Coordinates of C-alpha atoms and ligand atoms in Angstrom, one line a residue:
X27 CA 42.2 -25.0 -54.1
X28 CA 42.8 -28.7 -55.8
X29 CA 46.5 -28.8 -57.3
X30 CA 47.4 -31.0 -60.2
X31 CA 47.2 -34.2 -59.2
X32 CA 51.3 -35.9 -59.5
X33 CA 52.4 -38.8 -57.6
X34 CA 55.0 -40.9 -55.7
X35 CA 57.0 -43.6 -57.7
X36 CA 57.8 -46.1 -54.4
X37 CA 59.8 -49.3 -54.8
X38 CA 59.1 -52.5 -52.9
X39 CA 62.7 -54.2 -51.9
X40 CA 61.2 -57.1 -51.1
X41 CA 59.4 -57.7 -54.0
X42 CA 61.7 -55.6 -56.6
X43 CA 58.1 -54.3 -57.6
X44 CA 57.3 -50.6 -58.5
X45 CA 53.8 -48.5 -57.3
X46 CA 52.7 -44.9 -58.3
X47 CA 50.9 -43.3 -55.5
X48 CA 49.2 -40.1 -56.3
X49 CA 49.7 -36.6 -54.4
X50 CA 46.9 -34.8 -53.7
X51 CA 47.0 -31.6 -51.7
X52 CA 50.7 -32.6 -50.6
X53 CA 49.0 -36.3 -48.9
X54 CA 48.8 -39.6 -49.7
X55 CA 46.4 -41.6 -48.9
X56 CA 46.8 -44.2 -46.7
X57 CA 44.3 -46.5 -48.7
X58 CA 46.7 -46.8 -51.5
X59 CA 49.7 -48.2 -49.8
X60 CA 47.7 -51.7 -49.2
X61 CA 48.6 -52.0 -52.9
X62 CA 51.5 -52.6 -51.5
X63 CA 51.9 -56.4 -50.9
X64 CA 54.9 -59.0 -50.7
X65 CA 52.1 -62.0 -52.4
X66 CA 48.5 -61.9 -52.8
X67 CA 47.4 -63.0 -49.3
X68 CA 49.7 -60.5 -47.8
X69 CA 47.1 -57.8 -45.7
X70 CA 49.3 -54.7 -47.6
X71 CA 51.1 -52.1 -46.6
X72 CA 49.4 -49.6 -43.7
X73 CA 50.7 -45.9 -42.5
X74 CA 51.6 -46.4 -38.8
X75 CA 51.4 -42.9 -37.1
X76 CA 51.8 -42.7 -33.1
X77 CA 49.6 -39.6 -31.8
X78 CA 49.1 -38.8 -35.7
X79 CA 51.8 -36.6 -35.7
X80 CA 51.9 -36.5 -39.5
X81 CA 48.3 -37.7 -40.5
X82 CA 45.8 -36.0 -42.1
X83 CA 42.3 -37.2 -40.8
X84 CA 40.2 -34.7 -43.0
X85 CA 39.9 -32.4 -45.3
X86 CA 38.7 -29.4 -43.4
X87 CA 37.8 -25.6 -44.2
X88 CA 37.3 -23.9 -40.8
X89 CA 40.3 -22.9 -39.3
X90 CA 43.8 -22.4 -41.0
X91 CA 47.0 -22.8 -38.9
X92 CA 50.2 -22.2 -40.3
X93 CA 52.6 -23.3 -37.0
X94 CA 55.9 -22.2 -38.6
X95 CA 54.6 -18.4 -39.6
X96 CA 52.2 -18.6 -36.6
X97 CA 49.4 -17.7 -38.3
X98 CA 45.3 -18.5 -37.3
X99 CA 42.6 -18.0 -39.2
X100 CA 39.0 -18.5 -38.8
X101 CA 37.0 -19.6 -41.9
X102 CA 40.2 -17.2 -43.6
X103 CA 39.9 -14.2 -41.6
X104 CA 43.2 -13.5 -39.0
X105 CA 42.5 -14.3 -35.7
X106 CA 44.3 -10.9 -34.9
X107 CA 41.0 -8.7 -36.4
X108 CA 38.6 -11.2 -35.2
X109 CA 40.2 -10.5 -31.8
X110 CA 39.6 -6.8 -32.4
X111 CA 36.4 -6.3 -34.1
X112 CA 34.2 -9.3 -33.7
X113 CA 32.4 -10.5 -30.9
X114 CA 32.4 -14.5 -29.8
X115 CA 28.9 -14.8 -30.9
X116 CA 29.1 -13.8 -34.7
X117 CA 33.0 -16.3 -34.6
X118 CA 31.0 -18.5 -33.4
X119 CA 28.3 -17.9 -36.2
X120 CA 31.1 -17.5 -38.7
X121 CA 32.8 -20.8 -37.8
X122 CA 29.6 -22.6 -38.1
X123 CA 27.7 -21.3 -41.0
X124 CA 31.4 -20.1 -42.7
X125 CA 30.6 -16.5 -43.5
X126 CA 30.2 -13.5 -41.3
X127 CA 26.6 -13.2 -40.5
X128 CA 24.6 -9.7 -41.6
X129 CA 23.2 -7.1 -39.3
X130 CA 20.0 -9.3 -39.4
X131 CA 21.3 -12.9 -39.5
X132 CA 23.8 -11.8 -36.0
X133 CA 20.5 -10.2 -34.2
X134 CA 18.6 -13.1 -34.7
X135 CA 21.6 -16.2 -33.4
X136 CA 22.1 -13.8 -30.3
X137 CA 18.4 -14.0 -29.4
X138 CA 18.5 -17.5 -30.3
X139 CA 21.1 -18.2 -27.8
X140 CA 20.1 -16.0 -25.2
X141 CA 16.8 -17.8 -24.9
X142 CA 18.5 -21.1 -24.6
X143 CA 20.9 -20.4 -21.8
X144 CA 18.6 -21.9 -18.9
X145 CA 18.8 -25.8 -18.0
X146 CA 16.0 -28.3 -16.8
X147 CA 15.8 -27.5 -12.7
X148 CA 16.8 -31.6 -12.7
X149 CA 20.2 -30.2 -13.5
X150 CA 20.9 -28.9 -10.0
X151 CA 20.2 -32.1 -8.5
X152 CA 22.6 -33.4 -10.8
X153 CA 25.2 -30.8 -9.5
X154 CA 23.9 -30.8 -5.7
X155 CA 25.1 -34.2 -5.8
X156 CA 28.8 -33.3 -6.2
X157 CA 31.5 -33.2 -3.3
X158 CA 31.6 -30.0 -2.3
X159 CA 35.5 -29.7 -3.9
X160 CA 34.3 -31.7 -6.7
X161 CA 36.5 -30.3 -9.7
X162 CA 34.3 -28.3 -12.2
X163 CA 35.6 -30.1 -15.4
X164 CA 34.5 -33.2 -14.1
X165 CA 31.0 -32.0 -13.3
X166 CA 31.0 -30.3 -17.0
X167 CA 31.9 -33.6 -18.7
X168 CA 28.8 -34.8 -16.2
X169 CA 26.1 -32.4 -17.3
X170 CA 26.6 -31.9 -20.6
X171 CA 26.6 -35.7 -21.4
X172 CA 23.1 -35.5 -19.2
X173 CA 21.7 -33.2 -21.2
X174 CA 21.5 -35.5 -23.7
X175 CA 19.0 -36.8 -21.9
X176 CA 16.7 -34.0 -21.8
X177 CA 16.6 -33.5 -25.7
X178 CA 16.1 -37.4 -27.2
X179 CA 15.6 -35.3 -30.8
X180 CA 19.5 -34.7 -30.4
X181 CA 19.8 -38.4 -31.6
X182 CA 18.5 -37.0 -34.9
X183 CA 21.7 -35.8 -36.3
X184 CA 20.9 -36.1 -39.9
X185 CA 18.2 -34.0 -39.7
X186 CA 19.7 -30.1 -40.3
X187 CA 17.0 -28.1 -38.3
X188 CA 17.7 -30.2 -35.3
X189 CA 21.4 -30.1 -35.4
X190 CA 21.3 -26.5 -35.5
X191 CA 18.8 -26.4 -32.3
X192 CA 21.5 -28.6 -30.6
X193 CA 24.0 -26.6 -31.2
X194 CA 22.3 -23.1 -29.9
X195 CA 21.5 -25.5 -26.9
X196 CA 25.5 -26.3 -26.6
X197 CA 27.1 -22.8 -27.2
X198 CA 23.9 -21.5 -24.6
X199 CA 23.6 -24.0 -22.0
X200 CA 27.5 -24.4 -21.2
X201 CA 27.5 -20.9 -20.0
X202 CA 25.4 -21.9 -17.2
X203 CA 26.1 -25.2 -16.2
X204 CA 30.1 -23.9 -15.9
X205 CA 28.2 -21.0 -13.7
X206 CA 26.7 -23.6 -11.6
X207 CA 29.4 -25.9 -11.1
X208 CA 31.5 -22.8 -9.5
X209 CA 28.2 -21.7 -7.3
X210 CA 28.3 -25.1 -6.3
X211 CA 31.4 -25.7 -5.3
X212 CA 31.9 -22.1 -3.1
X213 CA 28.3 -23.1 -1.8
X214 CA 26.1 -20.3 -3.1
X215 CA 23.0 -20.3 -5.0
X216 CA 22.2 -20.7 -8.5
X217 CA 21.9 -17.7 -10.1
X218 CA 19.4 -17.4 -13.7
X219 CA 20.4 -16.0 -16.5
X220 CA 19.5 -12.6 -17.0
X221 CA 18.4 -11.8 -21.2
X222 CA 19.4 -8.4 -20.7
X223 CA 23.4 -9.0 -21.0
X224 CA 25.7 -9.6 -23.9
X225 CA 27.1 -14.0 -23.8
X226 CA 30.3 -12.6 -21.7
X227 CA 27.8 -10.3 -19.4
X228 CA 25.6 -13.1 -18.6
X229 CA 28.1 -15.5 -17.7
X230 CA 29.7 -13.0 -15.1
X231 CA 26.5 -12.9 -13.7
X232 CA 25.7 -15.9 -13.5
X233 CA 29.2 -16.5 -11.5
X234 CA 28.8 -13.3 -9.4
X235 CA 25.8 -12.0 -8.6
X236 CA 25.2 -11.6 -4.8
X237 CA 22.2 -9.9 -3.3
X238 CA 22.2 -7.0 -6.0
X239 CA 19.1 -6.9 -8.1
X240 CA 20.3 -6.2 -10.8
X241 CA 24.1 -7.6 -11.9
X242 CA 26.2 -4.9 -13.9
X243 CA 29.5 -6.5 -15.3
X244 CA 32.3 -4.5 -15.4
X245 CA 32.5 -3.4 -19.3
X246 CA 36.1 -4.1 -19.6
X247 CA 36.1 -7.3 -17.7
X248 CA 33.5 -8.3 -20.0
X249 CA 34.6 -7.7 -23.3
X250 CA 37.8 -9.3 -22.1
X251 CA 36.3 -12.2 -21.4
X252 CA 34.5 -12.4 -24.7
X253 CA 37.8 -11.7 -26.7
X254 CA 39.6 -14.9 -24.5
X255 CA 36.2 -16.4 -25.9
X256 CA 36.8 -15.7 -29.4
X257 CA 40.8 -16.7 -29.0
X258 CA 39.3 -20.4 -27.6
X259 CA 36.6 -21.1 -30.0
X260 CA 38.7 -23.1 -32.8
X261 CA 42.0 -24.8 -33.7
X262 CA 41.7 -27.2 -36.3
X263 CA 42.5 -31.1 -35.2
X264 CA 43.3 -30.3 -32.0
X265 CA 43.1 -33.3 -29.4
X266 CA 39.2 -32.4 -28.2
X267 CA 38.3 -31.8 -32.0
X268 CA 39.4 -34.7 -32.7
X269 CA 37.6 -36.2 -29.5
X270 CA 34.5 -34.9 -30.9
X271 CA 34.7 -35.9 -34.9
X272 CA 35.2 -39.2 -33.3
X273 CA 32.5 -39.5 -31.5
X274 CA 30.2 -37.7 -33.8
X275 CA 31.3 -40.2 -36.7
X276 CA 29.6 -43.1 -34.9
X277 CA 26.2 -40.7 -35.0
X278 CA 26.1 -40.4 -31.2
X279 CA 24.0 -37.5 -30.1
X280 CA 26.3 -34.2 -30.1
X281 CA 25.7 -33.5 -26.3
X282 CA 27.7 -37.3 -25.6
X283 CA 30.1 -35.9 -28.1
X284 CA 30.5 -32.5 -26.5
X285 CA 30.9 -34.3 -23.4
X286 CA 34.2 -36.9 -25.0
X287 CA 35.4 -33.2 -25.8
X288 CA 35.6 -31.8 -22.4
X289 CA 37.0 -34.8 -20.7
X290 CA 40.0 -34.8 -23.4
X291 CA 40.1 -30.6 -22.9
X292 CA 40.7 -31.3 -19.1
X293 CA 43.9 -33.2 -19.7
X294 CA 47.1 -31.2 -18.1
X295 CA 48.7 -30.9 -21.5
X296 CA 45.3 -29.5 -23.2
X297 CA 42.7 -27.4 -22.4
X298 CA 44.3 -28.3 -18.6
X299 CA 47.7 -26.5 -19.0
X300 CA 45.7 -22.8 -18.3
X301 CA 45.4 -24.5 -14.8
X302 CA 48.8 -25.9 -14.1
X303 CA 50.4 -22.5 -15.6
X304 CA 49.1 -20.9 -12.2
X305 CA 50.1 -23.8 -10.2
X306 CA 53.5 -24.0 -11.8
X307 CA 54.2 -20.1 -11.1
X308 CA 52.8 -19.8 -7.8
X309 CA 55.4 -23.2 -7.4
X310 CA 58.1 -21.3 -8.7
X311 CA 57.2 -18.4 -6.2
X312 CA 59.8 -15.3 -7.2
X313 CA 62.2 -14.6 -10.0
X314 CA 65.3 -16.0 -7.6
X315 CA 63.8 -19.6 -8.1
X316 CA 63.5 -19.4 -12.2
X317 CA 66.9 -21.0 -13.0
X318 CA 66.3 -23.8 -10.4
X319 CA 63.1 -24.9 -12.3
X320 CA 64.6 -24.0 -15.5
X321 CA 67.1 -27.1 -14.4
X322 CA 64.3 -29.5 -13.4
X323 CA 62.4 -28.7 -16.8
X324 CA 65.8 -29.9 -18.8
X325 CA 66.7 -32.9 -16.3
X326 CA 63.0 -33.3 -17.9
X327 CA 61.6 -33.8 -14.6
X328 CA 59.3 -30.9 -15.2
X329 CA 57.7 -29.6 -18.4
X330 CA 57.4 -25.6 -18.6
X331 CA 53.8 -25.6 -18.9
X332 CA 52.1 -23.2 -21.3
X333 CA 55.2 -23.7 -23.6
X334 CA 55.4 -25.9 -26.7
X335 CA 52.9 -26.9 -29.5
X336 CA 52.5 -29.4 -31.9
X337 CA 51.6 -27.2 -34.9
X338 CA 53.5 -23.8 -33.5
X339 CA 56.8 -24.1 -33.6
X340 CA 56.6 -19.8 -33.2
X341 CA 54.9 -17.4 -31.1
X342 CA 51.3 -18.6 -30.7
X343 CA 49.3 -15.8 -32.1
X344 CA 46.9 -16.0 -29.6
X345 CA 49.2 -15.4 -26.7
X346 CA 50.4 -12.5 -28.1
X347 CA 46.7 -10.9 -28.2
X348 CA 46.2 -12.6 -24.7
X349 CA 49.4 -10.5 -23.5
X350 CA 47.9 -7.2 -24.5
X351 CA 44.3 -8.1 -23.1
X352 CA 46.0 -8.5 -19.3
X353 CA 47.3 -5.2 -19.8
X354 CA 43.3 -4.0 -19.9
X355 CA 42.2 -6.3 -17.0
X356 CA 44.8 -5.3 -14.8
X357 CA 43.6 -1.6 -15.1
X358 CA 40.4 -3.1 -13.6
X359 CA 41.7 -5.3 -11.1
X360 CA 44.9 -4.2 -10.1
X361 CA 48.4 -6.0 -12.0
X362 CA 49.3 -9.9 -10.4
X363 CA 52.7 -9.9 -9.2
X364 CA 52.4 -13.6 -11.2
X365 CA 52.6 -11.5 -14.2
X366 CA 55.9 -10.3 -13.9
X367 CA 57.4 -13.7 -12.4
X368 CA 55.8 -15.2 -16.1
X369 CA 57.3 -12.5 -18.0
X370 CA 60.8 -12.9 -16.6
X371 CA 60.1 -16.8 -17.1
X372 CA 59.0 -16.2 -20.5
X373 CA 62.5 -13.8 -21.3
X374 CA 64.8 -16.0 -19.4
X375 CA 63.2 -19.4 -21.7
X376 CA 63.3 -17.6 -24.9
X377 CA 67.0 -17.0 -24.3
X378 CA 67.7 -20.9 -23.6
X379 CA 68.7 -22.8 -26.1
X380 CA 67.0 -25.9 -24.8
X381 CA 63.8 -24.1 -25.6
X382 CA 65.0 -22.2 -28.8
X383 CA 66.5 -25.4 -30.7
X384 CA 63.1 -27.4 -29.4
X385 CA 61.3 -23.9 -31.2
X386 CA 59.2 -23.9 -27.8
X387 CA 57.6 -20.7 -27.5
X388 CA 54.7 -19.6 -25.5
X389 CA 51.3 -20.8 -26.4
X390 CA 47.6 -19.7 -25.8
X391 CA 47.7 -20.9 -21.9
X392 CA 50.4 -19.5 -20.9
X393 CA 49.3 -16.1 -20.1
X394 CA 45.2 -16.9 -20.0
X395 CA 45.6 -18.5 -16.4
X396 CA 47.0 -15.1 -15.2
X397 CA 44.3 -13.3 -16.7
X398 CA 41.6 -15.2 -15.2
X399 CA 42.9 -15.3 -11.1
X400 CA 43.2 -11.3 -11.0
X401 CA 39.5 -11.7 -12.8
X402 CA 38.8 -13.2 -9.6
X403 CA 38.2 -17.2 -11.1
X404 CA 39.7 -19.9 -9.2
X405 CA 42.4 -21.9 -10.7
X406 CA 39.9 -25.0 -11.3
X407 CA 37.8 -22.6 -13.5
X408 CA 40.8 -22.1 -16.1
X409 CA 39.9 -25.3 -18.3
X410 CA 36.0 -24.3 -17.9
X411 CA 36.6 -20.9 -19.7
X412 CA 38.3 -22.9 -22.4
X413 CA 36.0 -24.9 -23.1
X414 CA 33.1 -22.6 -22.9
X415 CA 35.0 -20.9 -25.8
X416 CA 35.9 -23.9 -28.0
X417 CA 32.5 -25.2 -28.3
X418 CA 31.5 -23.3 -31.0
X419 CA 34.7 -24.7 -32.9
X420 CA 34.0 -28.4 -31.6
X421 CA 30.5 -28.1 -32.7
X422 CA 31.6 -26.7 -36.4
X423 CA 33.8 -29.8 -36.4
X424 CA 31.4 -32.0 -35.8
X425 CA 28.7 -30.6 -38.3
X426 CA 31.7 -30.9 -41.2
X427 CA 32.4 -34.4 -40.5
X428 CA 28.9 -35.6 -40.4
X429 CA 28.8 -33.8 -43.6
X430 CA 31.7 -34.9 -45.1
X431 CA 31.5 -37.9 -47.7
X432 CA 34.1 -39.3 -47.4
X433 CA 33.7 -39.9 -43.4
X434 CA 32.3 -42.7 -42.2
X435 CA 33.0 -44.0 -38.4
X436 CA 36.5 -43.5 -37.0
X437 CA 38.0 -46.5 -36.7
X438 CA 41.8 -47.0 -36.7
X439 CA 43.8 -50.4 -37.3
X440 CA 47.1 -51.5 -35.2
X441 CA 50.3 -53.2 -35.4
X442 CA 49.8 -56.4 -33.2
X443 CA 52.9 -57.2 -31.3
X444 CA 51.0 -59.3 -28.5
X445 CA 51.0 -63.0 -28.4
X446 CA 50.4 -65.4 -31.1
X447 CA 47.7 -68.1 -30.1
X448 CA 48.3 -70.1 -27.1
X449 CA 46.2 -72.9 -25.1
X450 CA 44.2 -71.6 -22.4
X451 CA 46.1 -72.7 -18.9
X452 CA 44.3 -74.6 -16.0
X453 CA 44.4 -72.6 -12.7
X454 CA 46.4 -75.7 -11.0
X455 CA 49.5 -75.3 -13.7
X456 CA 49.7 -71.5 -13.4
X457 CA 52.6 -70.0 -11.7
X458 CA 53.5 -66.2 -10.7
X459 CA 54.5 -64.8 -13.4
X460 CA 56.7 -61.5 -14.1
X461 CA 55.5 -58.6 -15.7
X462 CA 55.5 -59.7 -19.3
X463 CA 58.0 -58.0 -21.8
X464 CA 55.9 -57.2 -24.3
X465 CA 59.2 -56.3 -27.1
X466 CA 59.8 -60.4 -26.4
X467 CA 56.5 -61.6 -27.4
X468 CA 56.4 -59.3 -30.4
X469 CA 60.1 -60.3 -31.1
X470 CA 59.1 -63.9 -31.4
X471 CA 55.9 -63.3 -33.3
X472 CA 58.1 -61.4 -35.6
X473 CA 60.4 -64.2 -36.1
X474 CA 57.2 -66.3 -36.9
X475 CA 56.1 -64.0 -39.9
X476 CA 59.2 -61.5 -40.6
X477 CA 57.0 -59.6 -43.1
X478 CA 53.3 -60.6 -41.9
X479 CA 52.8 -58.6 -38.3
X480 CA 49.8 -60.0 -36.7
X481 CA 46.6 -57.7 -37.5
Ligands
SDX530 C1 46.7 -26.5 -26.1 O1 46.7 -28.9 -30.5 C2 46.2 -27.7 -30.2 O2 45.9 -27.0 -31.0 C3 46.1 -27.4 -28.7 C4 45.6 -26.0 -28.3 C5 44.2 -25.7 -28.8 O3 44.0 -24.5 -29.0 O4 43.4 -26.7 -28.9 O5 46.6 -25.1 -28.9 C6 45.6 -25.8 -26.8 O6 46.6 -27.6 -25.8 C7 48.0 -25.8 -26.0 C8 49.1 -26.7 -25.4 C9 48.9 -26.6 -23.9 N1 49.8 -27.6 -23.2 C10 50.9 -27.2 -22.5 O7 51.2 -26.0 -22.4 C11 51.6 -28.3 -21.8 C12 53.1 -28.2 -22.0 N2 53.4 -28.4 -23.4 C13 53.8 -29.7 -23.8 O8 53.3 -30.8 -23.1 C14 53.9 -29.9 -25.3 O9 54.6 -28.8 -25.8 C15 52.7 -30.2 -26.1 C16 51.9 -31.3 -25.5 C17 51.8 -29.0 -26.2 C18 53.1 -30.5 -27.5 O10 53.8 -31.7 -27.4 P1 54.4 -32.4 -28.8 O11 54.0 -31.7 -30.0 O12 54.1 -33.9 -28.7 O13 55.9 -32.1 -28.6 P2 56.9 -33.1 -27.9 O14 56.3 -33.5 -26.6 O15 57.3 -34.1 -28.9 O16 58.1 -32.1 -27.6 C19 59.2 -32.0 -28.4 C20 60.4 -31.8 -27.5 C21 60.5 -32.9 -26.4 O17 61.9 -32.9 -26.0 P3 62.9 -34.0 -26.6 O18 62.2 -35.4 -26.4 O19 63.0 -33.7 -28.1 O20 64.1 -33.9 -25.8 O21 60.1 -30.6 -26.7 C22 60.0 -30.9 -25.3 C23 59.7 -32.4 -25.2 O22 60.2 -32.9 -24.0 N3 58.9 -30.1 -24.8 C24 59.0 -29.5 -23.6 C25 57.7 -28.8 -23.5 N4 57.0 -29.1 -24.6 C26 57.8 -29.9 -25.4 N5 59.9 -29.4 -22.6 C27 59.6 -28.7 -21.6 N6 58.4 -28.0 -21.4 C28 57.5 -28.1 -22.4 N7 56.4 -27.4 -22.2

């Protein structure tokens, strides 16, 4: 969809002088403010964008998010009937190869990754080596970044048939190293996969299987599971995508990028904010203690976690589909009295006008966490299961960049507000000195060069 191209007529006030910057898909490019100068030697003008809360970093066509109609689509299909009538394997084959796969094309990925889902035995003594209460996203960020050591043809990325074998190896494999980082950490053995189960069935089985024979996951359990997959597996430039397009621009191996992906998933107000959902509820403990919290969350010494989005500023789609899928698990497993403490939390925030006028709404971890205790996983598991379902999307993220040509490797610039140069000081003439304020330095470096910040 390229619009006619217009553009922005922006005058310098220091110099008087005038600049047309063309529009192009409602951006400018950054590149053509340095046109911008006050004399020749001048470095030009750059876009300075804290947490790039308004910067486009590519031009992308897998997932489409609009945040104010809350509305997510996968390669243009709703989340809503993906959700319904997909399974995670063919999303994950439609957000990779950006069509839905045929009756042929679906067999053959699902064999593909089912014979990919065991690991090099070395892996266990990678895991054994863990503290027993060793938290799971830390030993996933461990053993995925190892098993680029296991497959040196990862380095390869140009080459297409390779990248693809990587990636069955990714979306397998994380299945059961997430299994054995819970068997680990409850102290029970490692369970193989079993090639007779769906993606969803294996995993259970690979998690519970006891002295049975044969493990038979519960049908509904399991389909849940794969439909939390399919809500997980993309969401544009998220903060882990973006983790992982940085690291794949540099041509690192995608196993070491999969790995920066995890570790920025695990972060509370990511991929970790499942987790501290649970932690925050069972906190709260009953209804009576909502508007006490509710207080602490506006003094702003607490943040209602699984509320609040950078792109939705309405109902995440995902947690509405979420909401209906606990109503199916909790036939299974019996309802969690944590559901109806979140529920009350939920009505009692969207009546607030803290949260109204700040358009915070629920968002996809607000109701997952509940979802997976009465499924019987620990609260440390929560971020696992998210990231088990967002590789497929980090993966197709990474492919497009590589592929992109107008990527090359990620590497912002700064505004420098440290110190101009300085003599180096002798030990013998240094004194304690105070914590340095940094607004001083940059204050006086500013006075230097009023329209020149240091680079
Ligand atoms: C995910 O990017 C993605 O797509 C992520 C994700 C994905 O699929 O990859 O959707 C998955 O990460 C979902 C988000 C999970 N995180 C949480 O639930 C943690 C709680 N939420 C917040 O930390 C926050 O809402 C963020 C981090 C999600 C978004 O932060 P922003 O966009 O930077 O918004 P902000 O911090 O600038 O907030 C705007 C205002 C602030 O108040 P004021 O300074 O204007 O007074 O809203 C307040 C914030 O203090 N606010 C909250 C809040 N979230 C924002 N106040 C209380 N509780 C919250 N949860």
């Amino acid at each position: 969809m390229s619009e006619q191209v217009s553009t922005l007529t922006v005058t310098d006030n220091r110099t008087g002088r005038t600049y047309e910057v063309p529009i192009k898909d409602g951006a400018v490019r950054a590149a053509d403010l340095r046109k911008i100068k006050v004399d020749d030697s001048d470095f030009g003008l750059m876009a300075y964008d804290p947490a790039f809360t308004n910067t486009a970093s590519c031009r992308s066509a897998i997932t489409f998010i609009d945040g104010e109609a809350g509305i997510l689509r996968y390669r243009g299909y709703p989340i809503q009937e993906l959700a319904e009538k997909s399974s995670f394997l063919e999303v994950a084959y439609l957000l990779l190869a950006g069509e839905l796969p045929t009756r042929e094309e679906l067999a053959t990925w699902e064999d593909e990754i089912t014979h990919h889902t065991m690991v090099h035995e070395s892996i266990k003594k990678f895991i054994d080596g863990f503290h027993h209460d060793a938290h799971p996203m830390g030993m996933l960020v461990s053993t995925v970044g190892a098993l680029s050591t296991f497959y040196p043809d990862a380095k390869q990325i140009k080459d297409p048939g390779l990248r693809r074998l990587q990636i069955v190896r990714l979306i397998a494999k994380i299945t059961t190293l997430a299994a054995y980082s819970y068997r680990h950490s409850v102290g029970f053995p490692y369970v193989y996969p079993d090639n007779d189960l769906s993606y969803a069935g294996n995993f259970l089985n690979m998690l519970w299987k006891a002295t049975e024979l044969k493990y038979e996951p519960d049908p509904v359990l399991e389909h849940a599971l794969d439909v939390l997959f399919i809500l997980h597996a993309d969401h544009e430039q998220n903060c882990s995508a973006n983790a992982m397009r940085a690291v794949g621009s540099s041509e690192a191996d995608p196993f070491s990028a999969a790995a920066a992906a995890i570790a920025a998933l695990y972060g509370p107000l990511h991929g970790g904010a499942n987790e501290q959902v649970l932690r925050m509820l069972r906190e709260i403990g009953s209804p009576e203690n909502i508007p006490a919290f509710i207080a602490q969350v506006k003094d702003g010494k607490k943040k209602l976690m699984g509320f609040g989005h950078r792109v939705y500023k309405n109902y995440d789609p995902r947690a509405r589909v979420i909401r209906q899928i606990a109503d199916e698990v909790f036939k299974v497993t019996g309802t969690s009295p944590l559901l109806d403490l979140a529920m009350e939390l939920e009505r009692i925030a969207l009546e607030d006008e803290y949260f109204v006028s700040r358009r915070l709404y629920p968002n996809v971890d607000f109701y997952t966490g509940i979802i997976y205790q009465a499924m019987g996983f620990p609260v440390e598991m929560f971020p696992v299961l998210f990231a088990i379902g967002r590789m497929p999307g980090w993966l197709a993220q990474w492919e497009e960049g590589l592929l992109d040509p107008e990527q090359k490797i990620a590497r912002p610039r700064q505004i420098y507000i440290g110190h101009g140069e300085r003599p180096y000081v002798p030990m013998s003439e240094r004194s304690q000195t105070a914590a340095e304020d940094v607004d001083a330095i940059a204050a006086q470096a500013a006075q230097a060069a009023p329209d020149r910040p240091l680079r």
